[in-house]
Short mmCIF file of C-alpha atoms in Angstrom, two decimals:
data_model
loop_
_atom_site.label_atom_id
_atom_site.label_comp_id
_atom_site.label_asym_id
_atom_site.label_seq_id
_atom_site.Cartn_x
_atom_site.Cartn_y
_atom_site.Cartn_z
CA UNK A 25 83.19 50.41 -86.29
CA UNK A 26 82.55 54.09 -85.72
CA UNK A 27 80.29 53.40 -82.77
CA UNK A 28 83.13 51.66 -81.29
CA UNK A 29 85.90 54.29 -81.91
CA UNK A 30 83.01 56.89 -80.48
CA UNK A 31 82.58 54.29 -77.05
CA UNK A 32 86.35 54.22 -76.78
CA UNK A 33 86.96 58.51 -77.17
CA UNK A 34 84.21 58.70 -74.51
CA UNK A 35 86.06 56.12 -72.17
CA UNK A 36 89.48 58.02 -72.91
CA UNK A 37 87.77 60.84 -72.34
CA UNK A 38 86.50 60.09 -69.35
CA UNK A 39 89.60 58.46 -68.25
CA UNK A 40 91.18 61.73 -68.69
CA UNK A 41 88.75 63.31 -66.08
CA UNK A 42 89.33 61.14 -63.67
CA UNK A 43 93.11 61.76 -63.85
CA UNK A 44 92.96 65.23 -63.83
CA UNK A 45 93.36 66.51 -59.91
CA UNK A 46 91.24 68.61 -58.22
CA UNK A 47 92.29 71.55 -55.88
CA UNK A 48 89.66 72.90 -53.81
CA UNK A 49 89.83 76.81 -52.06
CA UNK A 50 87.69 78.14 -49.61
CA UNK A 51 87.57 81.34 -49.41
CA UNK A 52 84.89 84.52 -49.34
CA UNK A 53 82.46 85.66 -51.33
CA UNK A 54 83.42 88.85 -53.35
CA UNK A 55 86.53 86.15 -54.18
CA UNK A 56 84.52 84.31 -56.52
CA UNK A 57 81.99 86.91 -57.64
CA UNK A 58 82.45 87.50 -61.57
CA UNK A 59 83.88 90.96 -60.80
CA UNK A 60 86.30 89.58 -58.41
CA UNK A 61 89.37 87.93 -59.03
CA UNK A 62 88.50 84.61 -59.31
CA UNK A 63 87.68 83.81 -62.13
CA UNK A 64 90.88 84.95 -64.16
CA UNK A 65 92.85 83.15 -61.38
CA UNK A 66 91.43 80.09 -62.03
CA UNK A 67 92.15 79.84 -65.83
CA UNK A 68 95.54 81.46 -65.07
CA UNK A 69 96.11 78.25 -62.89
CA UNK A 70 94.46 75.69 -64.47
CA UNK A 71 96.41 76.81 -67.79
CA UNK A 72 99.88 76.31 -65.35
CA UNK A 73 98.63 72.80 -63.35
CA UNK A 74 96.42 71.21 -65.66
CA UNK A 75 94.08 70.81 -63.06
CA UNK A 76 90.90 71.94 -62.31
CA UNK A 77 90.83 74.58 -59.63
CA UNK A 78 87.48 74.90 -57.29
CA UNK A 79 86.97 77.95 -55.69
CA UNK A 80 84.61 78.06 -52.84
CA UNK A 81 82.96 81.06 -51.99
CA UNK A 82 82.23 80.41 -47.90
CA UNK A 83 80.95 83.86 -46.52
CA UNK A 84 82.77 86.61 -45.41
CA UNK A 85 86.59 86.29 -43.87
CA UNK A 86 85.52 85.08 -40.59
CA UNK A 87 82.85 83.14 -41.19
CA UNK A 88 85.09 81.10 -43.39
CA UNK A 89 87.04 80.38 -40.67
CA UNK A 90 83.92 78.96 -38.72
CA UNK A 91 83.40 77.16 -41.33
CA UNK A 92 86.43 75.47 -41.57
CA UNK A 93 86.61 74.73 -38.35
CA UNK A 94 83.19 73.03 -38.26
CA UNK A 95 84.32 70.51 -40.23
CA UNK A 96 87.96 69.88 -39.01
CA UNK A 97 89.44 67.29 -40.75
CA UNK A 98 86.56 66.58 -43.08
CA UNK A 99 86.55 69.61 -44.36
CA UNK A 100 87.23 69.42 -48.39
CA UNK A 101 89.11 72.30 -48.78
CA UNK A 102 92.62 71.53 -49.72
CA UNK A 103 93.15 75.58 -49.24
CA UNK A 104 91.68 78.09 -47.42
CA UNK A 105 92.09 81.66 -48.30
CA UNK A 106 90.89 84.86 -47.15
CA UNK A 107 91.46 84.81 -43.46
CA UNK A 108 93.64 87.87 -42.20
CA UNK A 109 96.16 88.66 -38.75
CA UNK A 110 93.70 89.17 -36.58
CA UNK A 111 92.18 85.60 -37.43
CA UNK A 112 95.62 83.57 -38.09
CA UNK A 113 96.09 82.92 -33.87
CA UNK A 114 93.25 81.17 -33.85
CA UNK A 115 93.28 79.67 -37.13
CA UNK A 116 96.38 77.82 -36.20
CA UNK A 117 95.32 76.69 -32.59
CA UNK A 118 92.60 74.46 -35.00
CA UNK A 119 95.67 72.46 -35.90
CA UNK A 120 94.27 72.27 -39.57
CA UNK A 121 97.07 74.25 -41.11
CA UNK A 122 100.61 72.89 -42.66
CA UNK A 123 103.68 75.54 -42.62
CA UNK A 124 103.60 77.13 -46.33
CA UNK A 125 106.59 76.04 -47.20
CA UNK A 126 107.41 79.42 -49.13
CA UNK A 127 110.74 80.44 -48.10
CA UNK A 128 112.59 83.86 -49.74
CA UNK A 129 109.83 85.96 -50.92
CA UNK A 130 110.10 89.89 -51.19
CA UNK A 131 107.22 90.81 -50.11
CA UNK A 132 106.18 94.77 -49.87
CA UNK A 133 104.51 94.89 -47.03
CA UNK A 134 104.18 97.57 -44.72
CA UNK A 135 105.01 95.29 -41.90
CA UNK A 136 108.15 92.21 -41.69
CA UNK A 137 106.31 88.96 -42.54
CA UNK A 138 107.54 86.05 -40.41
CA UNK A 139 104.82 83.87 -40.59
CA UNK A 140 105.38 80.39 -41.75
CA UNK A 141 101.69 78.89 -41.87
CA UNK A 142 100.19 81.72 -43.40
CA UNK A 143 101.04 83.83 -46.68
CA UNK A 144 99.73 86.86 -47.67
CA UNK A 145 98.21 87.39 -50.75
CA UNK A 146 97.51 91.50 -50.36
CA UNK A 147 96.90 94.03 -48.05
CA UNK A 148 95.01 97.19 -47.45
CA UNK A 149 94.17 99.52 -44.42
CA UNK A 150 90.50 100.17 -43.21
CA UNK A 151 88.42 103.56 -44.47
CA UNK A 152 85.15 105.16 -44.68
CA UNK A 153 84.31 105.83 -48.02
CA UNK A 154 82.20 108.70 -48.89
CA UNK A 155 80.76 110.78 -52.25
CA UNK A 156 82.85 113.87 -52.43
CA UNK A 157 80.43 115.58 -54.37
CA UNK A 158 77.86 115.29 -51.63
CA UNK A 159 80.17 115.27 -47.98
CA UNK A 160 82.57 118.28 -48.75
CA UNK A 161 84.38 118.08 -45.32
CA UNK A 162 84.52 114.95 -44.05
CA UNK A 163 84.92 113.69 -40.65
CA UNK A 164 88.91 114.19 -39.50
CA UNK A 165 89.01 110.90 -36.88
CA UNK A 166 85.96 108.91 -34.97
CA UNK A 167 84.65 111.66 -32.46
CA UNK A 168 83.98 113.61 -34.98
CA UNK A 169 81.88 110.93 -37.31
CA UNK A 170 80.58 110.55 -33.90
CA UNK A 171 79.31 113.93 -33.25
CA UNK A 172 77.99 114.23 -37.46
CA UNK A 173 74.71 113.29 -38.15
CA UNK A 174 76.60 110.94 -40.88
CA UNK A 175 74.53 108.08 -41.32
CA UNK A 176 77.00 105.03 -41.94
CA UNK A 177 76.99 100.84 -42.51
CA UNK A 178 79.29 98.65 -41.29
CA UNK A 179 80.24 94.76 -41.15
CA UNK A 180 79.48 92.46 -38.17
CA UNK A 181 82.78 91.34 -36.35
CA UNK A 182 81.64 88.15 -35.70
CA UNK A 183 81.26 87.07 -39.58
CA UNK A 184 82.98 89.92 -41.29
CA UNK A 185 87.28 90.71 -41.57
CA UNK A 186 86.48 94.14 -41.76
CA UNK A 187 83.95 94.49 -39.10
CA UNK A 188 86.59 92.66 -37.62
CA UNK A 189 89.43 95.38 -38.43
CA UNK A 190 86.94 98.02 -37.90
CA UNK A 191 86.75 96.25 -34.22
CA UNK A 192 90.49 96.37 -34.08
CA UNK A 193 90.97 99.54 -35.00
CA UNK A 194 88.64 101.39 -32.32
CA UNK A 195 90.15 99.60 -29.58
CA UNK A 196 94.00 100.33 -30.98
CA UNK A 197 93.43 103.91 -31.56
CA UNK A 198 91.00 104.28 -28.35
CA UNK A 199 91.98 101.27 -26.00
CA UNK A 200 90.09 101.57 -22.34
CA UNK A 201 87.97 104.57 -24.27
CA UNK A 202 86.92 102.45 -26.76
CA UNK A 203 83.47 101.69 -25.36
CA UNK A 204 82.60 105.17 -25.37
CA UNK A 205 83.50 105.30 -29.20
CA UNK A 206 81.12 102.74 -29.93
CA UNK A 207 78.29 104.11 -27.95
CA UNK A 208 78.79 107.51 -28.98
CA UNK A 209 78.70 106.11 -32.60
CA UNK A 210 76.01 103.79 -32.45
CA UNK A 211 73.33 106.77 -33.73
CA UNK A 212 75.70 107.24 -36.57
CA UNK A 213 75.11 103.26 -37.68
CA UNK A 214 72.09 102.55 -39.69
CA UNK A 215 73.11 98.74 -39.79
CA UNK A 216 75.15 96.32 -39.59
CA UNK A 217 75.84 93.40 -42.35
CA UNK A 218 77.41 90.35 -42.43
CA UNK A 219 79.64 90.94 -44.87
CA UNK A 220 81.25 93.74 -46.97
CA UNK A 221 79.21 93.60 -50.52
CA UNK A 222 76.00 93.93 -48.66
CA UNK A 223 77.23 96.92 -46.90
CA UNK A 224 79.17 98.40 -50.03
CA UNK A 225 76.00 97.70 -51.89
CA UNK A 226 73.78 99.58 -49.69
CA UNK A 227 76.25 102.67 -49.83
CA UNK A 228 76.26 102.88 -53.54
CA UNK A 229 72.60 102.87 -53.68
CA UNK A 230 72.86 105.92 -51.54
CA UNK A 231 71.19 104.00 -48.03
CA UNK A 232 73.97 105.09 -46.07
CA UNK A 233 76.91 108.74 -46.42
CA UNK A 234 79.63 106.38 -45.73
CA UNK A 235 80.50 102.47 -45.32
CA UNK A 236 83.63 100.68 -44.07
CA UNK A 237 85.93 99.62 -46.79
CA UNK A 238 89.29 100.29 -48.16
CA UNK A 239 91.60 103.16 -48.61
CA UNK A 240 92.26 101.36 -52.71
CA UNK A 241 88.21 101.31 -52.61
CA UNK A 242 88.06 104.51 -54.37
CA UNK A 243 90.46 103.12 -57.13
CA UNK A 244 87.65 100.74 -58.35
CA UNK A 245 85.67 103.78 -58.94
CA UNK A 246 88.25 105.43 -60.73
CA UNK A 247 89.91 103.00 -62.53
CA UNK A 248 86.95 100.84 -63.39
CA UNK A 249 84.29 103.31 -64.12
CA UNK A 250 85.89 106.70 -64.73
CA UNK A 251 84.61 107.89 -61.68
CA UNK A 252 86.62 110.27 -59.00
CA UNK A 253 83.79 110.84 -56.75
CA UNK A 254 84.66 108.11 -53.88
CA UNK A 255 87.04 109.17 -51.03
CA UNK A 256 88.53 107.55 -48.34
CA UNK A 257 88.21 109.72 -45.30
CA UNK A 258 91.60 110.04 -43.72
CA UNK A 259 91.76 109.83 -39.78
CA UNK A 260 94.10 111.35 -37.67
CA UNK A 261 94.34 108.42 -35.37
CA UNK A 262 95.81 106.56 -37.74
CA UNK A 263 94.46 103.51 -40.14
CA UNK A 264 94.26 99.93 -39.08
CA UNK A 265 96.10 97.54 -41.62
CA UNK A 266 95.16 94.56 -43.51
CA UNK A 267 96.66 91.53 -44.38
CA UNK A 268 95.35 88.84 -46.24
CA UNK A 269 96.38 85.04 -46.32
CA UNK A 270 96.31 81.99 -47.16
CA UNK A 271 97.38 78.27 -46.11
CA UNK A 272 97.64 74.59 -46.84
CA UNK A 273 94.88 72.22 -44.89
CA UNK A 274 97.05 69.96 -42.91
CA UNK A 275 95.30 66.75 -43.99
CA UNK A 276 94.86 67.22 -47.94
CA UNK A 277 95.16 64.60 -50.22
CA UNK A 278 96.87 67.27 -52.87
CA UNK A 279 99.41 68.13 -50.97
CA UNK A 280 102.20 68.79 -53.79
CA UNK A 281 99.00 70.65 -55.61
CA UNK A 282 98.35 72.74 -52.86
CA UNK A 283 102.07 74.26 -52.73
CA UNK A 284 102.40 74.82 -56.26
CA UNK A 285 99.18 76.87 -55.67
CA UNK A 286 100.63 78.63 -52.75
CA UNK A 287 103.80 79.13 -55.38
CA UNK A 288 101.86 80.82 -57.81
CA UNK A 289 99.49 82.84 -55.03
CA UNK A 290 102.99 84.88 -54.85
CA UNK A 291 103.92 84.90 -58.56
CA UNK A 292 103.70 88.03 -60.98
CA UNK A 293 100.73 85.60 -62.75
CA UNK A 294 98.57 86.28 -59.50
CA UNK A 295 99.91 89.30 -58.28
CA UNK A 296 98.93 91.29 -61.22
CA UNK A 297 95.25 90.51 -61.07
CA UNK A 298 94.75 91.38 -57.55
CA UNK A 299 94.77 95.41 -57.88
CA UNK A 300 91.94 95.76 -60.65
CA UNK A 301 90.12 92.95 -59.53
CA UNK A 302 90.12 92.61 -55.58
CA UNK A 303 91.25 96.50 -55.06
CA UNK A 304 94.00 95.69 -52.81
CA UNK A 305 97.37 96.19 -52.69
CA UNK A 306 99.71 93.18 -54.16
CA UNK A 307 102.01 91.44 -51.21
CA UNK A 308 104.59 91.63 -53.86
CA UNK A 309 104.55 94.01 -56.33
CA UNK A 310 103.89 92.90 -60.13
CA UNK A 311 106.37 93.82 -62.53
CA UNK A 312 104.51 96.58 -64.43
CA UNK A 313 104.35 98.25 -61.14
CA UNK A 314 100.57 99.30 -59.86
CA UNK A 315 97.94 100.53 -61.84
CA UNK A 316 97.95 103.99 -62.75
CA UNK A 317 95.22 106.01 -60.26
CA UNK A 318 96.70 104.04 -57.18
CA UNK A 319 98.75 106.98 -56.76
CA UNK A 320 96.08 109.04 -56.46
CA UNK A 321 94.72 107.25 -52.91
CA UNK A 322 94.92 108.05 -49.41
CA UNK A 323 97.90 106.93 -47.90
CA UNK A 324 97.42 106.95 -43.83
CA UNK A 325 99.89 108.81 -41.73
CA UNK A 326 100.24 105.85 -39.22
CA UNK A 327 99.33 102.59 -39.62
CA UNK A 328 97.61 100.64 -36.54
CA UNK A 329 97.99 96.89 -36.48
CA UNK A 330 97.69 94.16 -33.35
CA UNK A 331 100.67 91.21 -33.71
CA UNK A 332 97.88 87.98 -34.05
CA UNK A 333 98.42 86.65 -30.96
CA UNK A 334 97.52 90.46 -29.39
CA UNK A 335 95.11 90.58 -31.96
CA UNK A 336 93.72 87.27 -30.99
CA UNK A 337 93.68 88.24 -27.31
CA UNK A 338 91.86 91.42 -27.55
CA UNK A 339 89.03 90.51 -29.64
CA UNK A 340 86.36 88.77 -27.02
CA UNK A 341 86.70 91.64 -25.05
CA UNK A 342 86.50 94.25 -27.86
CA UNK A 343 83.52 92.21 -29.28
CA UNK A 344 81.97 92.01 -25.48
CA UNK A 345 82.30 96.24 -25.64
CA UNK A 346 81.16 96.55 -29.09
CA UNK A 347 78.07 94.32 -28.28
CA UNK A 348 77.29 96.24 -25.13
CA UNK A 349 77.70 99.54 -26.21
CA UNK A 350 75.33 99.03 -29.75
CA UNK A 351 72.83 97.34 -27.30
CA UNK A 352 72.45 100.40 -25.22
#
């Protein structure tokens, strides 16, 4: 008798697995590291749905993207998160994306957000980051990183978001000049990565005097580890802004899963984790307000940003100029 009431809890039990639904995200690396925020998104999820929530760390921003477009309607993500504006024109030419579905949200965003595929998550605007107790005067705006003998690491446009914003940015601060930029910086870059924790990685064991990050970078630093001696370097020409989203795969069998994910993506539940965990700004601001020390970070006298579709129309070329100029 008790090996048969043992048989029948594993069957129930078992039974219960195979009811519970699964809700798959792709999205990048640093995402799903244990330090990122991840994992307390998951249980905060999984406490709400009752599901079991599978995050999929799939390279950096762009390379996601790739991904996901490799494998088109195959793919198994039932959400992909983690691409940004200057990815979300191409993203929807795919034809892989569903409208979000997530009408009325205050969002505080630098920018009006009329997109109805894609929904941010949070946003941030590019930087060098640099040791103030070693770099007392930093460079002021590009030609002058340029004319340093600052050695610095970057990410590669073609996998990276921010090698991808750092692509951006030249060519909206610099336009026609832009080339010039990159060749006059190109003794400046010791190399390039694929993605941003390779290059962060190599900065903070001291391989490089500054990397490309984040102006809220230097509030991990703070915040985290009691430490005030990362900047961001603040450039005249202005800073090139961030956003990051997410959206539904078109053809997902969890459809009503996937929007009450997208629900709570711009709930308090979510919102608070991102600032101590992915050092970002919210998209909507959690209701204890943001962590004190984010007041103490660089706030950019003008923001820079391409509309996706310019965004989207710019970046062969810009990558064509970048690639040429390095080469040289």
């Amino acid at each position: 008798m008790k090996y048969s009431m043992i048989a029948a809890g594993i069957v129930l039990a078992s039974a219960a697995t195979a009811d519970t639904q699964e809700l798959t995200v792709y999205t990048y690396d640093s995402f799903v590291s244990d330090w990122g925020p991840g994992p307390a998104i998951e249980k905060a999820f999984e406490a709400q749905c009752e599901c079991d929530l599978k995050l999929v760390g799939a390279g950096d921003g762009a390379a996601l993207l790739a991904r996901v477009r490799l494998e088109g309607v195959r793919t198994k993500a039932d959400i992909v998160l983690g691409l940004d504006t200057n990815l979300t024109a191409a993203a929807a030419e795919t034809g892989l994306f569903a409208l979000h579905g997530q009408e009325g949200v205050a969002f505080d965003l630098p920018i009006e957000w009329e997109d109805t595929m894609f929904i941010p998550y949070d946003w941030g605007y590019f930087a060098f980051i640099y040791d103030n107790t070693k770099i007392s005067t930093p460079p002021a705006n590009f030609k002058e990183l340029a004319a340093s003998d600052l050695k610095i690491v970057i990410q590669d446009p073609r996998s990276s978001t921010p090698g991808l914003g750092l692509l951006m940015w030249v060519k909206a601060a610099y336009g026609d000049e832009a080339p010039a930029i990159w060749e006059a910086l190109s003794d400046n870059i010791i190399t390039v990565t694929k993605g941003w924790s390779e290059a962060y990685g190599m900065f903070l064991e001291g391989e490089a005097d500054m990397v490309l990050s984040y102006t809220t970078s230097p509030a991990y630093h703070l915040i985290a580890e009691e430490d005030a001696s990362k900047s961001a370097a603040p450039f005249e020409e202005g800073h090139y802004l961030q956003v990051e989203v997410a959206a539904k795969v078109a053809h997902t069998d969890h459809s009503d899963l996937a929007d009450e994910f997208l629900a709570f993506m711009v709930s308090d539940a979510f919102q608070s984790i991102i600032p101590t965990t992915n050092w970002m700004y919210p998209a909507v601001t959690p209701d204890d307000g943001l962590p004190e020390g984010f007041e103490t970070l660089t706030i950019p006298t003008e923001a820079l940003l391409f509309a996706a579709g310019d965004a989207q129309a710019e970046r062969d070329g810009a990558l064509e100029e970048w690639r040429l100029s390095l080469s040289k």
